[in-house]
Amino acid sequence: MGPAADVYATGLLGRELLGAMVPADLLDAESLDPAVVSWPDEVEEVVPKAVRECLLRALARNPAKRLRPRSCGCVSRRSGWCPGR
């Protein structure tokens, strides 16, 4: 366990909170490419694409391809999405 596991867990929690997928669904996905994995329409309307892609990168099977822990804080700056501000 370490930072890569924390990043994965954060991505998984984000996906579940948005109602998109649960772990069993992820096992069936060929890839976590945004073009392959679908999001509920309500999520696509409200959550910016950059945030959805960040969650998918956090769920990469190969830990080396996941977001680095220090890069997770920049999602709101990159996407322009910051609830409450």
mmCIF file with all atom_site columns, N, CA and C in Angstrom, residues 21-85:
data_model
loop_
_atom_site.group_PDB
_atom_site.id
_atom_site.type_symbol
_atom_site.label_atom_id
_atom_site.label_alt_id
_atom_site.label_comp_id
_atom_site.label_asym_id
_atom_site.label_entity_id
_atom_site.label_seq_id
_atom_site.pdbx_PDB_ins_code
_atom_site.Cartn_x
_atom_site.Cartn_y
_atom_site.Cartn_z
_atom_site.occupancy
_atom_site.B_iso_or_equiv
_atom_site.pdbx_formal_charge
_atom_site.auth_seq_id
_atom_site.auth_comp_id
_atom_site.auth_asym_id
_atom_site.auth_atom_id
_atom_site.pdbx_PDB_model_num
ATOM 1   N N  . MET A 1 21 ? -19.872 3.841  -11.850 1.00 0.00 ? 21 MET A N  1
ATOM 2   C CA . MET A 1 21 ? -19.469 2.434  -11.860 1.00 0.00 ? 21 MET A CA 1
ATOM 3   C C  . MET A 1 21 ? -19.148 1.963  -10.464 1.00 0.00 ? 21 MET A C  1
ATOM 4   N N  . VAL A 1 22 ? -19.292 0.680  -10.277 1.00 0.00 ? 22 VAL A N  1
ATOM 5   C CA . VAL A 1 22 ? -18.851 0.041  -9.040  1.00 0.00 ? 22 VAL A CA 1
ATOM 6   C C  . VAL A 1 22 ? -17.710 -0.898 -9.415  1.00 0.00 ? 22 VAL A C  1
ATOM 7   N N  . PRO A 1 23 ? -16.931 -1.406 -8.470  1.00 0.00 ? 23 PRO A N  1
ATOM 8   C CA . PRO A 1 23 ? -15.762 -2.227 -8.802  1.00 0.00 ? 23 PRO A CA 1
ATOM 9   C C  . PRO A 1 23 ? -16.027 -3.378 -9.762  1.00 0.00 ? 23 PRO A C  1
ATOM 10  N N  . ALA A 1 24 ? -17.150 -4.073 -9.636  1.00 0.00 ? 24 ALA A N  1
ATOM 11  C CA . ALA A 1 24 ? -17.431 -5.199 -10.539 1.00 0.00 ? 24 ALA A CA 1
ATOM 12  C C  . ALA A 1 24 ? -17.517 -4.726 -11.986 1.00 0.00 ? 24 ALA A C  1
ATOM 13  N N  . ASP A 1 25 ? -18.061 -3.533 -12.216 1.00 0.00 ? 25 ASP A N  1
ATOM 14  C CA . ASP A 1 25 ? -18.146 -2.992 -13.573 1.00 0.00 ? 25 ASP A CA 1
ATOM 15  C C  . ASP A 1 25 ? -16.761 -2.690 -14.127 1.00 0.00 ? 25 ASP A C  1
ATOM 16  N N  . LEU A 1 26 ? -15.855 -2.242 -13.265 1.00 0.00 ? 26 LEU A N  1
ATOM 17  C CA . LEU A 1 26 ? -14.505 -1.907 -13.717 1.00 0.00 ? 26 LEU A CA 1
ATOM 18  C C  . LEU A 1 26 ? -13.761 -3.145 -14.193 1.00 0.00 ? 26 LEU A C  1
ATOM 19  N N  . LEU A 1 27 ? -14.037 -4.293 -13.583 1.00 0.00 ? 27 LEU A N  1
ATOM 20  C CA . LEU A 1 27 ? -13.370 -5.527 -13.991 1.00 0.00 ? 27 LEU A CA 1
ATOM 21  C C  . LEU A 1 27 ? -13.761 -5.938 -15.398 1.00 0.00 ? 27 LEU A C  1
ATOM 22  N N  . ASP A 1 28 ? -14.966 -5.573 -15.831 1.00 0.00 ? 28 ASP A N  1
ATOM 23  C CA . ASP A 1 28 ? -15.439 -5.936 -17.157 1.00 0.00 ? 28 ASP A CA 1
ATOM 24  C C  . ASP A 1 28 ? -15.009 -4.937 -18.232 1.00 0.00 ? 28 ASP A C  1
ATOM 25  N N  . ALA A 1 29 ? -14.572 -3.766 -17.818 1.00 0.00 ? 29 ALA A N  1
ATOM 26  C CA . ALA A 1 29 ? -14.195 -2.739 -18.794 1.00 0.00 ? 29 ALA A CA 1
ATOM 27  C C  . ALA A 1 29 ? -12.900 -3.138 -19.493 1.00 0.00 ? 29 ALA A C  1
ATOM 28  N N  . GLU A 1 30 ? -12.899 -3.021 -20.828 1.00 0.00 ? 30 GLU A N  1
ATOM 29  C CA . GLU A 1 30 ? -11.685 -3.324 -21.590 1.00 0.00 ? 30 GLU A CA 1
ATOM 30  C C  . GLU A 1 30 ? -10.594 -2.322 -21.256 1.00 0.00 ? 30 GLU A C  1
ATOM 31  N N  . SER A 1 31 ? -11.009 -1.116 -21.031 1.00 0.00 ? 31 SER A N  1
ATOM 32  C CA . SER A 1 31 ? -10.071 -0.033 -20.801 1.00 0.00 ? 31 SER A CA 1
ATOM 33  C C  . SER A 1 31 ? -10.781 1.031  -19.995 1.00 0.00 ? 31 SER A C  1
ATOM 34  N N  . LEU A 1 32 ? -10.022 1.876  -19.331 1.00 0.00 ? 32 LEU A N  1
ATOM 35  C CA . LEU A 1 32 ? -10.636 2.992  -18.626 1.00 0.00 ? 32 LEU A CA 1
ATOM 36  C C  . LEU A 1 32 ? -10.511 4.261  -19.455 1.00 0.00 ? 32 LEU A C  1
ATOM 37  N N  . ASP A 1 33 ? -10.415 4.091  -20.749 1.00 0.00 ? 33 ASP A N  1
ATOM 38  C CA . ASP A 1 33 ? -10.385 5.204  -21.691 1.00 0.00 ? 33 ASP A CA 1
ATOM 39  C C  . ASP A 1 33 ? -11.756 5.877  -21.672 1.00 0.00 ? 33 ASP A C  1
ATOM 40  N N  . PRO A 1 34 ? -11.809 7.213  -21.579 1.00 0.00 ? 34 PRO A N  1
ATOM 41  C CA . PRO A 1 34 ? -13.101 7.900  -21.555 1.00 0.00 ? 34 PRO A CA 1
ATOM 42  C C  . PRO A 1 34 ? -13.989 7.567  -22.748 1.00 0.00 ? 34 PRO A C  1
ATOM 43  N N  . ALA A 1 35 ? -13.395 7.179  -23.865 1.00 0.00 ? 35 ALA A N  1
ATOM 44  C CA . ALA A 1 35 ? -14.188 6.837  -25.044 1.00 0.00 ? 35 ALA A CA 1
ATOM 45  C C  . ALA A 1 35 ? -14.871 5.484  -24.880 1.00 0.00 ? 35 ALA A C  1
ATOM 46  N N  . VAL A 1 36 ? -14.353 4.641  -23.997 1.00 0.00 ? 36 VAL A N  1
ATOM 47  C CA . VAL A 1 36 ? -14.892 3.293  -23.801 1.00 0.00 ? 36 VAL A CA 1
ATOM 48  C C  . VAL A 1 36 ? -15.839 3.242  -22.608 1.00 0.00 ? 36 VAL A C  1
ATOM 49  N N  . VAL A 1 37 ? -15.464 3.890  -21.513 1.00 0.00 ? 37 VAL A N  1
ATOM 50  C CA . VAL A 1 37 ? -16.271 3.864  -20.297 1.00 0.00 ? 37 VAL A CA 1
ATOM 51  C C  . VAL A 1 37 ? -17.299 4.983  -20.363 1.00 0.00 ? 37 VAL A C  1
ATOM 52  N N  . SER A 1 38 ? -18.552 4.638  -20.157 1.00 0.00 ? 38 SER A N  1
ATOM 53  C CA . SER A 1 38 ? -19.597 5.658  -20.237 1.00 0.00 ? 38 SER A CA 1
ATOM 54  C C  . SER A 1 38 ? -19.927 6.216  -18.855 1.00 0.00 ? 38 SER A C  1
ATOM 55  N N  . TRP A 1 39 ? -20.423 7.431  -18.861 1.00 0.00 ? 39 TRP A N  1
ATOM 56  C CA . TRP A 1 39 ? -20.871 8.111  -17.656 1.00 0.00 ? 39 TRP A CA 1
ATOM 57  C C  . TRP A 1 39 ? -22.373 8.337  -17.797 1.00 0.00 ? 39 TRP A C  1
ATOM 58  N N  . PRO A 1 40 ? -23.101 8.380  -16.692 1.00 0.00 ? 40 PRO A N  1
ATOM 59  C CA . PRO A 1 40 ? -24.518 8.732  -16.777 1.00 0.00 ? 40 PRO A CA 1
ATOM 60  C C  . PRO A 1 40 ? -24.667 10.128 -17.387 1.00 0.00 ? 40 PRO A C  1
ATOM 61  N N  . ASP A 1 41 ? -25.741 10.347 -18.131 1.00 0.00 ? 41 ASP A N  1
ATOM 62  C CA . ASP A 1 41 ? -25.965 11.645 -18.777 1.00 0.00 ? 41 ASP A CA 1
ATOM 63  C C  . ASP A 1 41 ? -25.914 12.796 -17.778 1.00 0.00 ? 41 ASP A C  1
ATOM 64  N N  . GLU A 1 42 ? -26.473 12.589 -16.595 1.00 0.00 ? 42 GLU A N  1
ATOM 65  C CA . GLU A 1 42 ? -26.493 13.649 -15.585 1.00 0.00 ? 42 GLU A CA 1
ATOM 66  C C  . GLU A 1 42 ? -25.078 14.056 -15.184 1.00 0.00 ? 42 GLU A C  1
ATOM 67  N N  . VAL A 1 43 ? -24.173 13.086 -15.134 1.00 0.00 ? 43 VAL A N  1
ATOM 68  C CA . VAL A 1 43 ? -22.783 13.374 -14.770 1.00 0.00 ? 43 VAL A CA 1
ATOM 69  C C  . VAL A 1 43 ? -22.114 14.167 -15.883 1.00 0.00 ? 43 VAL A C  1
ATOM 70  N N  . GLU A 1 44 ? -22.317 13.759 -17.125 1.00 0.00 ? 44 GLU A N  1
ATOM 71  C CA . GLU A 1 44 ? -21.688 14.457 -18.248 1.00 0.00 ? 44 GLU A CA 1
ATOM 72  C C  . GLU A 1 44 ? -22.163 15.900 -18.348 1.00 0.00 ? 44 GLU A C  1
ATOM 73  N N  . GLU A 1 45 ? -23.403 16.159 -17.945 1.00 0.00 ? 45 GLU A N  1
ATOM 74  C CA . GLU A 1 45 ? -23.940 17.522 -18.016 1.00 0.00 ? 45 GLU A CA 1
ATOM 75  C C  . GLU A 1 45 ? -23.359 18.432 -16.939 1.00 0.00 ? 45 GLU A C  1
ATOM 76  N N  . VAL A 1 46 ? -22.997 17.869 -15.795 1.00 0.00 ? 46 VAL A N  1
ATOM 77  C CA . VAL A 1 46 ? -22.591 18.676 -14.644 1.00 0.00 ? 46 VAL A CA 1
ATOM 78  C C  . VAL A 1 46 ? -21.084 18.657 -14.381 1.00 0.00 ? 46 VAL A C  1
ATOM 79  N N  . VAL A 1 47 ? -20.463 17.512 -14.530 1.00 0.00 ? 47 VAL A N  1
ATOM 80  C CA . VAL A 1 47 ? -19.045 17.365 -14.182 1.00 0.00 ? 47 VAL A CA 1
ATOM 81  C C  . VAL A 1 47 ? -18.184 17.581 -15.423 1.00 0.00 ? 47 VAL A C  1
ATOM 82  N N  . PRO A 1 48 ? -17.257 18.529 -15.380 1.00 0.00 ? 48 PRO A N  1
ATOM 83  C CA . PRO A 1 48 ? -16.406 18.799 -16.542 1.00 0.00 ? 48 PRO A CA 1
ATOM 84  C C  . PRO A 1 48 ? -15.622 17.563 -16.994 1.00 0.00 ? 48 PRO A C  1
ATOM 85  N N  . LYS A 1 49 ? -15.359 17.516 -18.281 1.00 0.00 ? 49 LYS A N  1
ATOM 86  C CA . LYS A 1 49 ? -14.637 16.394 -18.876 1.00 0.00 ? 49 LYS A CA 1
ATOM 87  C C  . LYS A 1 49 ? -13.278 16.186 -18.206 1.00 0.00 ? 49 LYS A C  1
ATOM 88  N N  . ALA A 1 50 ? -12.588 17.270 -17.877 1.00 0.00 ? 50 ALA A N  1
ATOM 89  C CA . ALA A 1 50 ? -11.266 17.155 -17.245 1.00 0.00 ? 50 ALA A CA 1
ATOM 90  C C  . ALA A 1 50 ? -11.354 16.423 -15.907 1.00 0.00 ? 50 ALA A C  1
ATOM 91  N N  . VAL A 1 51 ? -12.416 16.643 -15.163 1.00 0.00 ? 51 VAL A N  1
ATOM 92  C CA . VAL A 1 51 ? -12.590 15.969 -13.873 1.00 0.00 ? 51 VAL A CA 1
ATOM 93  C C  . VAL A 1 51 ? -12.880 14.492 -14.096 1.00 0.00 ? 51 VAL A C  1
ATOM 94  N N  . ARG A 1 52 ? -13.746 14.178 -15.066 1.00 0.00 ? 52 ARG A N  1
ATOM 95  C CA . ARG A 1 52 ? -14.057 12.776 -15.372 1.00 0.00 ? 52 ARG A CA 1
ATOM 96  C C  . ARG A 1 52 ? -12.795 12.040 -15.823 1.00 0.00 ? 52 ARG A C  1
ATOM 97  N N  . GLU A 1 53 ? -11.989 12.672 -16.659 1.00 0.00 ? 53 GLU A N  1
ATOM 98  C CA . GLU A 1 53 ? -10.754 12.044 -17.133 1.00 0.00 ? 53 GLU A CA 1
ATOM 99  C C  . GLU A 1 53 ? -9.756  11.858 -15.990 1.00 0.00 ? 53 GLU A C  1
ATOM 100 N N  . CYS A 1 54 ? -9.722  12.797 -15.064 1.00 0.00 ? 54 CYS A N  1
ATOM 101 C CA . CYS A 1 54 ? -8.843  12.676 -13.900 1.00 0.00 ? 54 CYS A CA 1
ATOM 102 C C  . CYS A 1 54 ? -9.223  11.446 -13.082 1.00 0.00 ? 54 CYS A C  1
ATOM 103 N N  . LEU A 1 55 ? -10.515 11.229 -12.890 1.00 0.00 ? 55 LEU A N  1
ATOM 104 C CA . LEU A 1 55 ? -10.964 10.051 -12.145 1.00 0.00 ? 55 LEU A CA 1
ATOM 105 C C  . LEU A 1 55 ? -10.578 8.772  -12.872 1.00 0.00 ? 55 LEU A C  1
ATOM 106 N N  . LEU A 1 56 ? -10.695 8.760  -14.184 1.00 0.00 ? 56 LEU A N  1
ATOM 107 C CA . LEU A 1 56 ? -10.317 7.569  -14.947 1.00 0.00 ? 56 LEU A CA 1
ATOM 108 C C  . LEU A 1 56 ? -8.814  7.308  -14.860 1.00 0.00 ? 56 LEU A C  1
ATOM 109 N N  . ARG A 1 57 ? -8.020  8.373  -14.913 1.00 0.00 ? 57 ARG A N  1
ATOM 110 C CA . ARG A 1 57 ? -6.562  8.201  -14.791 1.00 0.00 ? 57 ARG A CA 1
ATOM 111 C C  . ARG A 1 57 ? -6.193  7.664  -13.419 1.00 0.00 ? 57 ARG A C  1
ATOM 112 N N  . ALA A 1 58 ? -6.937  8.047  -12.407 1.00 0.00 ? 58 ALA A N  1
ATOM 113 C CA . ALA A 1 58 ? -6.675  7.539  -11.059 1.00 0.00 ? 58 ALA A CA 1
ATOM 114 C C  . ALA A 1 58 ? -6.945  6.044  -10.971 1.00 0.00 ? 58 ALA A C  1
ATOM 115 N N  . LEU A 1 59 ? -7.782  5.518  -11.872 1.00 0.00 ? 59 LEU A N  1
ATOM 116 C CA . LEU A 1 59 ? -8.159  4.109  -11.861 1.00 0.00 ? 59 LEU A CA 1
ATOM 117 C C  . LEU A 1 59 ? -7.350  3.249  -12.826 1.00 0.00 ? 59 LEU A C  1
ATOM 118 N N  . ALA A 1 60 ? -6.293  3.793  -13.386 1.00 0.00 ? 60 ALA A N  1
ATOM 119 C CA . ALA A 1 60 ? -5.476  3.011  -14.324 1.00 0.00 ? 60 ALA A CA 1
ATOM 120 C C  . ALA A 1 60 ? -4.989  1.730  -13.654 1.00 0.00 ? 60 ALA A C  1
ATOM 121 N N  . ARG A 1 61 ? -5.044  0.622  -14.390 1.00 0.00 ? 61 ARG A N  1
ATOM 122 C CA . ARG A 1 61 ? -4.601  -0.663 -13.825 1.00 0.00 ? 61 ARG A CA 1
ATOM 123 C C  . ARG A 1 61 ? -3.112  -0.635 -13.485 1.00 0.00 ? 61 ARG A C  1
ATOM 124 N N  . ASN A 1 62 ? -2.329  0.025  -14.318 1.00 0.00 ? 62 ASN A N  1
ATOM 125 C CA . ASN A 1 62 ? -0.893  0.142  -14.086 1.00 0.00 ? 62 ASN A CA 1
ATOM 126 C C  . ASN A 1 62 ? -0.649  1.350  -13.175 1.00 0.00 ? 62 ASN A C  1
ATOM 127 N N  . PRO A 1 63 ? -0.166  1.141  -11.954 1.00 0.00 ? 63 PRO A N  1
ATOM 128 C CA . PRO A 1 63 ? 0.053   2.258  -11.034 1.00 0.00 ? 63 PRO A CA 1
ATOM 129 C C  . PRO A 1 63 ? 0.943   3.362  -11.604 1.00 0.00 ? 63 PRO A C  1
ATOM 130 N N  . ALA A 1 64 ? 1.865   3.021  -12.496 1.00 0.00 ? 64 ALA A N  1
ATOM 131 C CA . ALA A 1 64 ? 2.754   4.028  -13.084 1.00 0.00 ? 64 ALA A CA 1
ATOM 132 C C  . ALA A 1 64 ? 1.991   4.999  -13.984 1.00 0.00 ? 64 ALA A C  1
ATOM 133 N N  . LYS A 1 65 ? 0.817   4.599  -14.465 1.00 0.00 ? 65 LYS A N  1
ATOM 134 C CA . LYS A 1 65 ? 0.023   5.462  -15.344 1.00 0.00 ? 65 LYS A CA 1
ATOM 135 C C  . LYS A 1 65 ? -1.013  6.283  -14.580 1.00 0.00 ? 65 LYS A C  1
ATOM 136 N N  . ARG A 1 66 ? -1.120  6.053  -13.282 1.00 0.00 ? 66 ARG A N  1
ATOM 137 C CA . ARG A 1 66 ? -2.081  6.810  -12.472 1.00 0.00 ? 66 ARG A CA 1
ATOM 138 C C  . ARG A 1 66 ? -1.571  8.220  -12.241 1.00 0.00 ? 66 ARG A C  1
ATOM 139 N N  . LEU A 1 67 ? -2.474  9.073  -11.825 1.00 0.00 ? 67 LEU A N  1
ATOM 140 C CA . LEU A 1 67 ? -2.081  10.417 -11.434 1.00 0.00 ? 67 LEU A CA 1
ATOM 141 C C  . LEU A 1 67 ? -1.076  10.330 -10.300 1.00 0.00 ? 67 LEU A C  1
ATOM 142 N N  . ARG A 1 68 ? -0.130  11.234 -10.307 1.00 0.00 ? 68 ARG A N  1
ATOM 143 C CA . ARG A 1 68 ? 0.778   11.311 -9.167  1.00 0.00 ? 68 ARG A CA 1
ATOM 144 C C  . ARG A 1 68 ? 0.026   12.032 -8.055  1.00 0.00 ? 68 ARG A C  1
ATOM 145 N N  . PRO A 1 69 ? 0.211   11.639 -6.813  1.00 0.00 ? 69 PRO A N  1
ATOM 146 C CA . PRO A 1 69 ? -0.541  12.259 -5.720  1.00 0.00 ? 69 PRO A CA 1
ATOM 147 C C  . PRO A 1 69 ? -0.466  13.778 -5.703  1.00 0.00 ? 69 PRO A C  1
ATOM 148 N N  . ARG A 1 70 ? 0.650   14.348 -6.048  1.00 0.00 ? 70 ARG A N  1
ATOM 149 C CA . ARG A 1 70 ? 0.748   15.810 -6.008  1.00 0.00 ? 70 ARG A CA 1
ATOM 150 C C  . ARG A 1 70 ? -0.031  16.480 -7.123  1.00 0.00 ? 70 ARG A C  1
ATOM 151 N N  . SER A 1 71 ? -0.373  15.745 -8.191  1.00 0.00 ? 71 SER A N  1
ATOM 152 C CA . SER A 1 71 ? -1.088  16.364 -9.302  1.00 0.00 ? 71 SER A CA 1
ATOM 153 C C  . SER A 1 71 ? -2.595  16.387 -9.099  1.00 0.00 ? 71 SER A C  1
ATOM 154 N N  . CYS A 1 72 ? -3.100  15.674 -8.101  1.00 0.00 ? 72 CYS A N  1
ATOM 155 C CA . CYS A 1 72 ? -4.549  15.607 -7.892  1.00 0.00 ? 72 CYS A CA 1
ATOM 156 C C  . CYS A 1 72 ? -5.139  16.953 -7.497  1.00 0.00 ? 72 CYS A C  1
ATOM 157 N N  . GLY A 1 73 ? -4.383  17.796 -6.828  1.00 0.00 ? 73 GLY A N  1
ATOM 158 C CA . GLY A 1 73 ? -4.903  19.075 -6.379  1.00 0.00 ? 73 GLY A CA 1
ATOM 159 C C  . GLY A 1 73 ? -5.087  20.093 -7.480  1.00 0.00 ? 73 GLY A C  1
ATOM 160 N N  . CYS A 1 74 ? -4.590  19.809 -8.666  1.00 0.00 ? 74 CYS A N  1
ATOM 161 C CA . CYS A 1 74 ? -4.667  20.799 -9.735  1.00 0.00 ? 74 CYS A CA 1
ATOM 162 C C  . CYS A 1 74 ? -5.884  20.602 -10.633 1.00 0.00 ? 74 CYS A C  1
ATOM 163 N N  . VAL A 1 75 ? -6.753  19.652 -10.333 1.00 0.00 ? 75 VAL A N  1
ATOM 164 C CA . VAL A 1 75 ? -7.905  19.386 -11.197 1.00 0.00 ? 75 VAL A CA 1
ATOM 165 C C  . VAL A 1 75 ? -8.788  20.613 -11.330 1.00 0.00 ? 75 VAL A C  1
ATOM 166 N N  . SER A 1 76 ? -9.075  21.282 -10.230 1.00 0.00 ? 76 SER A N  1
ATOM 167 C CA . SER A 1 76 ? -9.966  22.441 -10.312 1.00 0.00 ? 76 SER A CA 1
ATOM 168 C C  . SER A 1 76 ? -9.337  23.568 -11.122 1.00 0.00 ? 76 SER A C  1
ATOM 169 N N  . ARG A 1 77 ? -8.020  23.722 -11.042 1.00 0.00 ? 77 ARG A N  1
ATOM 170 C CA . ARG A 1 77 ? -7.363  24.765 -11.839 1.00 0.00 ? 77 ARG A CA 1
ATOM 171 C C  . ARG A 1 77 ? -7.413  24.425 -13.320 1.00 0.00 ? 77 ARG A C  1
ATOM 172 N N  . ARG A 1 78 ? -7.181  23.163 -13.669 1.00 0.00 ? 78 ARG A N  1
ATOM 173 C CA . ARG A 1 78 ? -7.168  22.757 -15.074 1.00 0.00 ? 78 ARG A CA 1
ATOM 174 C C  . ARG A 1 78 ? -8.553  22.791 -15.700 1.00 0.00 ? 78 ARG A C  1
ATOM 175 N N  . SER A 1 79 ? -9.553  22.430 -14.924 1.00 0.00 ? 79 SER A N  1
ATOM 176 C CA . SER A 1 79 ? -10.896 22.319 -15.486 1.00 0.00 ? 79 SER A CA 1
ATOM 177 C C  . SER A 1 79 ? -11.709 23.591 -15.310 1.00 0.00 ? 79 SER A C  1
ATOM 178 N N  . GLY A 1 80 ? -11.274 24.466 -14.418 1.00 0.00 ? 80 GLY A N  1
ATOM 179 C CA . GLY A 1 80 ? -12.051 25.657 -14.132 1.00 0.00 ? 80 GLY A CA 1
ATOM 180 C C  . GLY A 1 80 ? -13.268 25.339 -13.268 1.00 0.00 ? 80 GLY A C  1
ATOM 181 N N  . TRP A 1 81 ? -13.285 24.162 -12.659 1.00 0.00 ? 81 TRP A N  1
ATOM 182 C CA . TRP A 1 81 ? -14.423 23.709 -11.868 1.00 0.00 ? 81 TRP A CA 1
ATOM 183 C C  . TRP A 1 81 ? -14.034 23.649 -10.415 1.00 0.00 ? 81 TRP A C  1
ATOM 184 N N  . CYS A 1 82 ? -14.654 24.453 -9.620  1.00 0.00 ? 82 CYS A N  1
ATOM 185 C CA . CYS A 1 82 ? -14.372 24.449 -8.195  1.00 0.00 ? 82 CYS A CA 1
ATOM 186 C C  . CYS A 1 82 ? -15.663 24.799 -7.465  1.00 0.00 ? 82 CYS A C  1
ATOM 187 N N  . PRO A 1 83 ? -16.429 23.787 -7.042  1.00 0.00 ? 83 PRO A N  1
ATOM 188 C CA . PRO A 1 83 ? -17.702 24.054 -6.372  1.00 0.00 ? 83 PRO A CA 1
ATOM 189 C C  . PRO A 1 83 ? -17.541 24.984 -5.179  1.00 0.00 ? 83 PRO A C  1
ATOM 190 N N  . GLY A 1 84 ? -18.468 25.905 -5.041  1.00 0.00 ? 84 GLY A N  1
ATOM 191 C CA . GLY A 1 84 ? -18.467 26.798 -3.896  1.00 0.00 ? 84 GLY A CA 1
ATOM 192 C C  . GLY A 1 84 ? -17.592 28.022 -4.031  1.00 0.00 ? 84 GLY A C  1
ATOM 193 N N  . ARG A 1 85 ? -16.940 28.177 -5.170  1.00 0.00 ? 85 ARG A N  1
ATOM 194 C CA . ARG A 1 85 ? -16.077 29.360 -5.345  1.00 0.00 ? 85 ARG A CA 1
ATOM 195 C C  . ARG A 1 85 ? -16.500 30.151 -6.542  1.00 0.00 ? 85 ARG A C  1
#
